[in-house]
mmCIF file of C-alpha atoms in Angstrom:
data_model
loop_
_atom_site.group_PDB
_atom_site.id
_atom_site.type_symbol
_atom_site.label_atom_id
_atom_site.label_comp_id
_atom_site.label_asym_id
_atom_site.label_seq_id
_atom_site.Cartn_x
_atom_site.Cartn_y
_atom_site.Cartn_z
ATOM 1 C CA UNK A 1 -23.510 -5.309 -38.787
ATOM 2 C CA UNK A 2 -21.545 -5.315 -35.395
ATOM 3 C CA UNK A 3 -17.876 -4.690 -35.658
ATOM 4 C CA UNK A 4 -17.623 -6.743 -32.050
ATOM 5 C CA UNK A 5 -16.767 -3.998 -30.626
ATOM 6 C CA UNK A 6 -20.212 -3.198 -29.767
ATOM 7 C CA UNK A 7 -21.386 -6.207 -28.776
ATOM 8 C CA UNK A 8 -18.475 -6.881 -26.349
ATOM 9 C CA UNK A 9 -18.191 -7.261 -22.632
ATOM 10 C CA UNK A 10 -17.192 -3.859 -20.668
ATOM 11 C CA UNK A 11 -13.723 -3.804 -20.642
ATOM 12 C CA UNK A 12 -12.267 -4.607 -16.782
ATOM 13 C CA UNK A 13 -10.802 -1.298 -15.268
ATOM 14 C CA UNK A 14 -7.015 -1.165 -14.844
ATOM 15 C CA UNK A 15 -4.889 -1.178 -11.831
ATOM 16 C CA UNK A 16 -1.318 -0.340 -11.148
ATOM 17 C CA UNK A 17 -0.281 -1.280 -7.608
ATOM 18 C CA UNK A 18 2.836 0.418 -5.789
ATOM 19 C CA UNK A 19 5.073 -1.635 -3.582
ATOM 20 C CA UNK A 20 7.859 1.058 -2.185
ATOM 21 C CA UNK A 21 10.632 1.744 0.815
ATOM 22 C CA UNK A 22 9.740 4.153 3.268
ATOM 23 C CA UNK A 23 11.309 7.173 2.074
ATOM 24 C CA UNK A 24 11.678 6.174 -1.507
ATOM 25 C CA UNK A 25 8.277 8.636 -2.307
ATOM 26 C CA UNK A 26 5.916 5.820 -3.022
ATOM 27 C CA UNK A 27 3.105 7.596 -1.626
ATOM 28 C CA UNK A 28 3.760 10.997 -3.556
ATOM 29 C CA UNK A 29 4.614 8.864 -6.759
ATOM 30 C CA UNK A 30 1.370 7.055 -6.725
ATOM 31 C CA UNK A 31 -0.845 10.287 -6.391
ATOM 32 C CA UNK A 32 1.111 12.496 -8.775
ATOM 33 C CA UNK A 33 0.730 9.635 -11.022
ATOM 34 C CA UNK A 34 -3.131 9.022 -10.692
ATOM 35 C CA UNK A 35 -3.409 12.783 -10.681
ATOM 36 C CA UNK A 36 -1.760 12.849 -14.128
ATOM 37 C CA UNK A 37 -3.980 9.624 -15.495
ATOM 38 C CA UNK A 38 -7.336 11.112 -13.928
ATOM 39 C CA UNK A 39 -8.261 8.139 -11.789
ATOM 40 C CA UNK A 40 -7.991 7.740 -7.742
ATOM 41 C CA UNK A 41 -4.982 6.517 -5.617
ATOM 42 C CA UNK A 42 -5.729 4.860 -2.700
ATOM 43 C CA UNK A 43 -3.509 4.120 0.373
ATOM 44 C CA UNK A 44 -4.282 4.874 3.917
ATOM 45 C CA UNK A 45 -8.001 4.426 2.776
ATOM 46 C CA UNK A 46 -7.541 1.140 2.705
ATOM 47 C CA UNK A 47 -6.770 0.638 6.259
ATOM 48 C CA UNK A 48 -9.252 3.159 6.836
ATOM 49 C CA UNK A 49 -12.152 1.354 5.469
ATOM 50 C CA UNK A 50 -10.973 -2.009 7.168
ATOM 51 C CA UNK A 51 -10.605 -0.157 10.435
ATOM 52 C CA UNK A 52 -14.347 0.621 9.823
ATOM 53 C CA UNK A 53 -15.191 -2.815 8.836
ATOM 54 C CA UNK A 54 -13.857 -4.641 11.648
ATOM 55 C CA UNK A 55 -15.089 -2.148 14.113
ATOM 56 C CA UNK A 56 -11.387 -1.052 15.695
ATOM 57 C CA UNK A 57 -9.274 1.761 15.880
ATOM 58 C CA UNK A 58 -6.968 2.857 12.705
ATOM 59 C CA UNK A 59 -4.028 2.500 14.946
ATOM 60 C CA UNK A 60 -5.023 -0.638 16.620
ATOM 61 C CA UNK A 61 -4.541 -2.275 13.084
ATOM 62 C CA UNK A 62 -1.645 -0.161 11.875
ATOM 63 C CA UNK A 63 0.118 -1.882 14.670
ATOM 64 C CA UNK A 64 -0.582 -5.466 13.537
ATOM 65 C CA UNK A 65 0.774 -4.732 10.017
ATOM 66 C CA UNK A 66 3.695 -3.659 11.857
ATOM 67 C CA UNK A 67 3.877 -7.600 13.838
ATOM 68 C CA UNK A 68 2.453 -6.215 17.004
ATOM 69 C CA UNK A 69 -0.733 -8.382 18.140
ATOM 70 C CA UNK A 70 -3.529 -6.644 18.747
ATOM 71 C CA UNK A 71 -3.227 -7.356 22.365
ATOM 72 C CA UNK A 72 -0.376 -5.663 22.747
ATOM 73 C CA UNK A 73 -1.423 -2.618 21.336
ATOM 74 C CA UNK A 74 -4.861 -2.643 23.327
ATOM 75 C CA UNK A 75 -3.113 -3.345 26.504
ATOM 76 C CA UNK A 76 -0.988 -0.276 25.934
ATOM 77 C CA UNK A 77 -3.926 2.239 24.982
ATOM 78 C CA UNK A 78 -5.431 0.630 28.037
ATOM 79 C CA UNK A 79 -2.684 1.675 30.499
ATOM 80 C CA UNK A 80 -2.771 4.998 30.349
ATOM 81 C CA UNK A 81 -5.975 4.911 31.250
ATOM 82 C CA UNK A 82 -9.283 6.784 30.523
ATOM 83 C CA UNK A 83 -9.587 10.478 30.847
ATOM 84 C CA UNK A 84 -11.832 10.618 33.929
ATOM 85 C CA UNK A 85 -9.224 7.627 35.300
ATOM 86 C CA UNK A 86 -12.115 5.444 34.774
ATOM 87 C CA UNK A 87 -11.823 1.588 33.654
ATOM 88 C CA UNK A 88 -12.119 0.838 30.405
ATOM 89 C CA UNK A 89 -13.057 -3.040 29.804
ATOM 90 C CA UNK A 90 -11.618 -4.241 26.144
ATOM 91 C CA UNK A 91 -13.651 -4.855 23.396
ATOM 92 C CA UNK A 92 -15.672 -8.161 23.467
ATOM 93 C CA UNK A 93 -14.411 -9.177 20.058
ATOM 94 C CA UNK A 94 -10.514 -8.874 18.580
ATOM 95 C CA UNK A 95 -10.141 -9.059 15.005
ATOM 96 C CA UNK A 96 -7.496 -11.495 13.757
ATOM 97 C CA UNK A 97 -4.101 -10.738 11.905
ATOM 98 C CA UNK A 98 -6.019 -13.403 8.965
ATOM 99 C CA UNK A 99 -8.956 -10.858 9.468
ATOM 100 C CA UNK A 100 -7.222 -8.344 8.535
ATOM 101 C CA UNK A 101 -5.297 -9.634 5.444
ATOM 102 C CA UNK A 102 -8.825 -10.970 4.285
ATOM 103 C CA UNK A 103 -10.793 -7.654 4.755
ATOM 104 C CA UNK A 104 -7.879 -5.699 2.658
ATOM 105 C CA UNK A 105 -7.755 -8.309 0.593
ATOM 106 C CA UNK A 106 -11.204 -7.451 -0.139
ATOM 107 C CA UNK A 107 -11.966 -3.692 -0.534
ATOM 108 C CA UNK A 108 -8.795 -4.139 -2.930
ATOM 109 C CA UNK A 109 -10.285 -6.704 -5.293
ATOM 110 C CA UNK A 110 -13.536 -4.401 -4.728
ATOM 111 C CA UNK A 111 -11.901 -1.374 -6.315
ATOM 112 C CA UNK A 112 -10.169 -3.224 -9.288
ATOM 113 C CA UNK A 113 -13.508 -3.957 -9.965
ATOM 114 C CA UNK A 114 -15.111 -1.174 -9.906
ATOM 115 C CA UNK A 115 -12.382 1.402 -11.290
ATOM 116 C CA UNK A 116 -9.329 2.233 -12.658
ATOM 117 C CA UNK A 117 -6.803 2.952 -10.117
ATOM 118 C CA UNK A 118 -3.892 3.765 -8.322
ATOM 119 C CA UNK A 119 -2.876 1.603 -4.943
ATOM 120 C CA UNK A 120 -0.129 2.215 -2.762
ATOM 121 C CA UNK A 121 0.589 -0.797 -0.338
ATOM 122 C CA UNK A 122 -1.655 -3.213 1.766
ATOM 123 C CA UNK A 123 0.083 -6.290 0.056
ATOM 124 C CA UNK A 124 -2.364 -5.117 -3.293
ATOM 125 C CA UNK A 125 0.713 -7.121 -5.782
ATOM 126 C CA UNK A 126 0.164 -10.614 -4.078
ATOM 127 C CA UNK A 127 -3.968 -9.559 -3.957
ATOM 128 C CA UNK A 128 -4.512 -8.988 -7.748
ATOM 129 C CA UNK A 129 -1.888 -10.933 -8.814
ATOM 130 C CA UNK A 130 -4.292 -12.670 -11.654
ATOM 131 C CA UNK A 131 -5.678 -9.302 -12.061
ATOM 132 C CA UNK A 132 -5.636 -9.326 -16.055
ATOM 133 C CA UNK A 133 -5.072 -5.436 -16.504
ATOM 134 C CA UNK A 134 -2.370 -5.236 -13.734
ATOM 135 C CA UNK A 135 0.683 -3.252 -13.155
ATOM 136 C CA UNK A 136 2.691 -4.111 -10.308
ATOM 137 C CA UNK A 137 5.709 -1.645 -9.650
ATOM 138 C CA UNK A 138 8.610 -2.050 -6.642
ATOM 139 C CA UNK A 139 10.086 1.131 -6.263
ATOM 140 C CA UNK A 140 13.583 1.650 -4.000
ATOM 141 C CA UNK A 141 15.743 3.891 -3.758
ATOM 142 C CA UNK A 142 19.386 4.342 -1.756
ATOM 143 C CA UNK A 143 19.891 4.592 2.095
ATOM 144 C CA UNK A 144 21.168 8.668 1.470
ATOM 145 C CA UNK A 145 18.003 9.754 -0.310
ATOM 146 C CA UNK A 146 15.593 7.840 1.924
ATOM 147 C CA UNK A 147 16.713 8.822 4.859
ATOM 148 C CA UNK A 148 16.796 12.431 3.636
ATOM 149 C CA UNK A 149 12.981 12.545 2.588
ATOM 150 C CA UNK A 150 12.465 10.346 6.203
ATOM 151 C CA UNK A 151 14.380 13.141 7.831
ATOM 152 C CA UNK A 152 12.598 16.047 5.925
ATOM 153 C CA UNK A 153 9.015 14.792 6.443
ATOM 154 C CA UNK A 154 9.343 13.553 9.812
ATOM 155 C CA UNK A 155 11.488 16.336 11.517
ATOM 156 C CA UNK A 156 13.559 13.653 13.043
ATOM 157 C CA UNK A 157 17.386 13.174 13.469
ATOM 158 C CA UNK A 158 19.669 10.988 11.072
ATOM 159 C CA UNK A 159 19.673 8.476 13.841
ATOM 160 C CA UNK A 160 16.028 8.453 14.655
ATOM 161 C CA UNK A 161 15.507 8.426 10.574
ATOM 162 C CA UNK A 162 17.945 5.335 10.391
ATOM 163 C CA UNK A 163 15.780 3.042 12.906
ATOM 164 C CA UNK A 164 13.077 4.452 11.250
ATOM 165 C CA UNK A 165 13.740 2.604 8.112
ATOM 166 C CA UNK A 166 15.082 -0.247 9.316
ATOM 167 C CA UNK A 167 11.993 -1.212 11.493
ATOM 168 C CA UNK A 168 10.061 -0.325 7.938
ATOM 169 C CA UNK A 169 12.456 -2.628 6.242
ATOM 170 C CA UNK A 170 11.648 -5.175 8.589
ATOM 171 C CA UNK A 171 7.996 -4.695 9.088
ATOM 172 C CA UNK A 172 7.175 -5.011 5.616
ATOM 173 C CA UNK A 173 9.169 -7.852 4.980
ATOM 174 C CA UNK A 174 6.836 -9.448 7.291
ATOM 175 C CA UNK A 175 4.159 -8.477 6.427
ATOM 176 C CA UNK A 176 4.288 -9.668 2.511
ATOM 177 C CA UNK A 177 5.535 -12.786 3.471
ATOM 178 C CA UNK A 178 2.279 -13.000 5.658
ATOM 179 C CA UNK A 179 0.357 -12.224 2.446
ATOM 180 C CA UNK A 180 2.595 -14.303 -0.049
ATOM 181 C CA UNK A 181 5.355 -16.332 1.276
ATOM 182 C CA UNK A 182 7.821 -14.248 -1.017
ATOM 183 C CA UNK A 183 10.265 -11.755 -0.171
ATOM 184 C CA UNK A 184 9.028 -8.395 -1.078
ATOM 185 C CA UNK A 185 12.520 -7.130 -2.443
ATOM 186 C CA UNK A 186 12.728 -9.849 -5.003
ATOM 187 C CA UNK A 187 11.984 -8.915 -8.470
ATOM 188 C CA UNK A 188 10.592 -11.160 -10.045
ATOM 189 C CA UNK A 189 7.249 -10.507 -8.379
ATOM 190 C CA UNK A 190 6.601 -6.828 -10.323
ATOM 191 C CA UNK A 191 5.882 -6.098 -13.956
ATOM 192 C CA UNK A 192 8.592 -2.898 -12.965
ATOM 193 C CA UNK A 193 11.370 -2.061 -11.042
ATOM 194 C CA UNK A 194 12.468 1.589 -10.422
ATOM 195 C CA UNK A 195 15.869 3.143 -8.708
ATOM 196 C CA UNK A 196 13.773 6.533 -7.878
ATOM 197 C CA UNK A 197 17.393 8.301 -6.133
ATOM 198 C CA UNK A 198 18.439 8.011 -9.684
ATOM 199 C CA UNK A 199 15.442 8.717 -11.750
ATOM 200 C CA UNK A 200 14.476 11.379 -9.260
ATOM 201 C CA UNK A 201 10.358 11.571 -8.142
ATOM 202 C CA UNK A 202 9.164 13.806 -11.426
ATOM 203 C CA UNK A 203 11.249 11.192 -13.782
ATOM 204 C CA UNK A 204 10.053 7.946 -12.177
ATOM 205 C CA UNK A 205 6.014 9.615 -12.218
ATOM 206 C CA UNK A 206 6.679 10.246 -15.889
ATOM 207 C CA UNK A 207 8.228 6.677 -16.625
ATOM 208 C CA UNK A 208 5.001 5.309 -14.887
ATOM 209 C CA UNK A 209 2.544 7.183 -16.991
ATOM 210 C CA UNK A 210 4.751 6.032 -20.079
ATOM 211 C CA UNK A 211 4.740 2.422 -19.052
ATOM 212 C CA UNK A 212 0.766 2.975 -18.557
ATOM 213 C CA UNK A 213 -0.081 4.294 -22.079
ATOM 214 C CA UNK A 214 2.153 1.630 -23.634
ATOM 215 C CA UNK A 215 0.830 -1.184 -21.672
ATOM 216 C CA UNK A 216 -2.774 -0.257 -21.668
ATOM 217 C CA UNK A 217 -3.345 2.687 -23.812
ATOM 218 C CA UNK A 218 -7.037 2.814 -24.761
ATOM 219 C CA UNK A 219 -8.381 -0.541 -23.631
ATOM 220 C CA UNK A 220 -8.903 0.085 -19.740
ATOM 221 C CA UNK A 221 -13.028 0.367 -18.623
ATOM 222 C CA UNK A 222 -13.861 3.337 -16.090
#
């Protein structure tokens, strides 16, 4: 006789999604910790594959997350000109800022499908929100340690580090409230909340994993 077990529906794969500060080691966090739980972590892919999608340049739509139209940012690729000082007409189609959101939007939901995994950014909170195996973490972390790491990475000055993360601060404001209407500091929104300038980047990975196991343990599909 079945136990149910067998007879069951594949268990959905699991997802933990990263919102994060610049400078508060979101990025690093997110692939130590999918290094650790043996699945993927995906970030810049992301914008990667919608860059592909929509036919445009990786940059072209880093700029729109950031507020800038994609006007603005062909118009300035555009001045400098080709190499052989050649015109070069614009492309016949622009994607839109809603484009954008809805591509993302769906090669997220395509990988919670398919796979347990790890995603760092692209609004993925507000996108799997009714996700049913979903772990949605904020991390922060205070103005001296950021703009240490921001400094250390980027081999820029205190000042340059300080605009650095206030333009971040600003452009991803923006851009969840684009995505959700909600203020992407508030939280409510996440299942977790982490200080990483106190826990330090090896303690908050570690807390992660432990929240994992206890949260989902054995009952996440591949």
């Amino acid at each position: 006789m079945s136990n149910g077990r067998d007879s069951a529906q594949p268990l959905e794969p699991c997802v933990l999604t990263i919102s994060r500060q610049l400078g508060s080691g979101g990025a690093l966090i997110g692939r130590d910790l999918a290094r650790r739980l043996g699945m993927p972590c995906y970030d810049r892919e992301i914008l990667q594959r919608a860059a592909e999608q929509l036919d445009v340049s990786e940059d072209v739509l880093e700029e729109e997350e950031r507020g800038k139209t994609f006007w603005q940012s062909l118009i300035a690729s555009f001045a400098a000109g080709s190499p052989e000082g050649l015109y070069c007409p614009p492309p016949l189609r622009i994607p839109t800022e809603g484009e954008l959101r809805e591509v993302e939007s769906t090669i997220i939901t395509h990988i919670a499908k398919a796979q347990s995994a790890i995603i760092v950014g692209r609004g993925g909170r507000h996108v799997l929100q009714a996700h049913p195996r979903h772990i949605s973490v904020f991390l922060h972390a205070a103005e001296s340690f950021r703009l240490r790491r921001v400094q250390e990475l980027y081999h820029v000055s205190a000042d340059e580090a300080r605009d650095m993360l206030e333009e971040s601060d600003h452009d991803r404001a923006r851009y969840h409230a684009s995505f959700s209407g909600a203020d992407w500091v508030d939280a409510r929104q996440y299942s977790l909340c982490l200080h990483v300038s106190s826990l330090g980047i090896a303690a908050t990975v570690d807390t992660l994993y432990d929240y994992w196991q206890t949260r989902f343990d054995s009952v996440c599909g591949n």
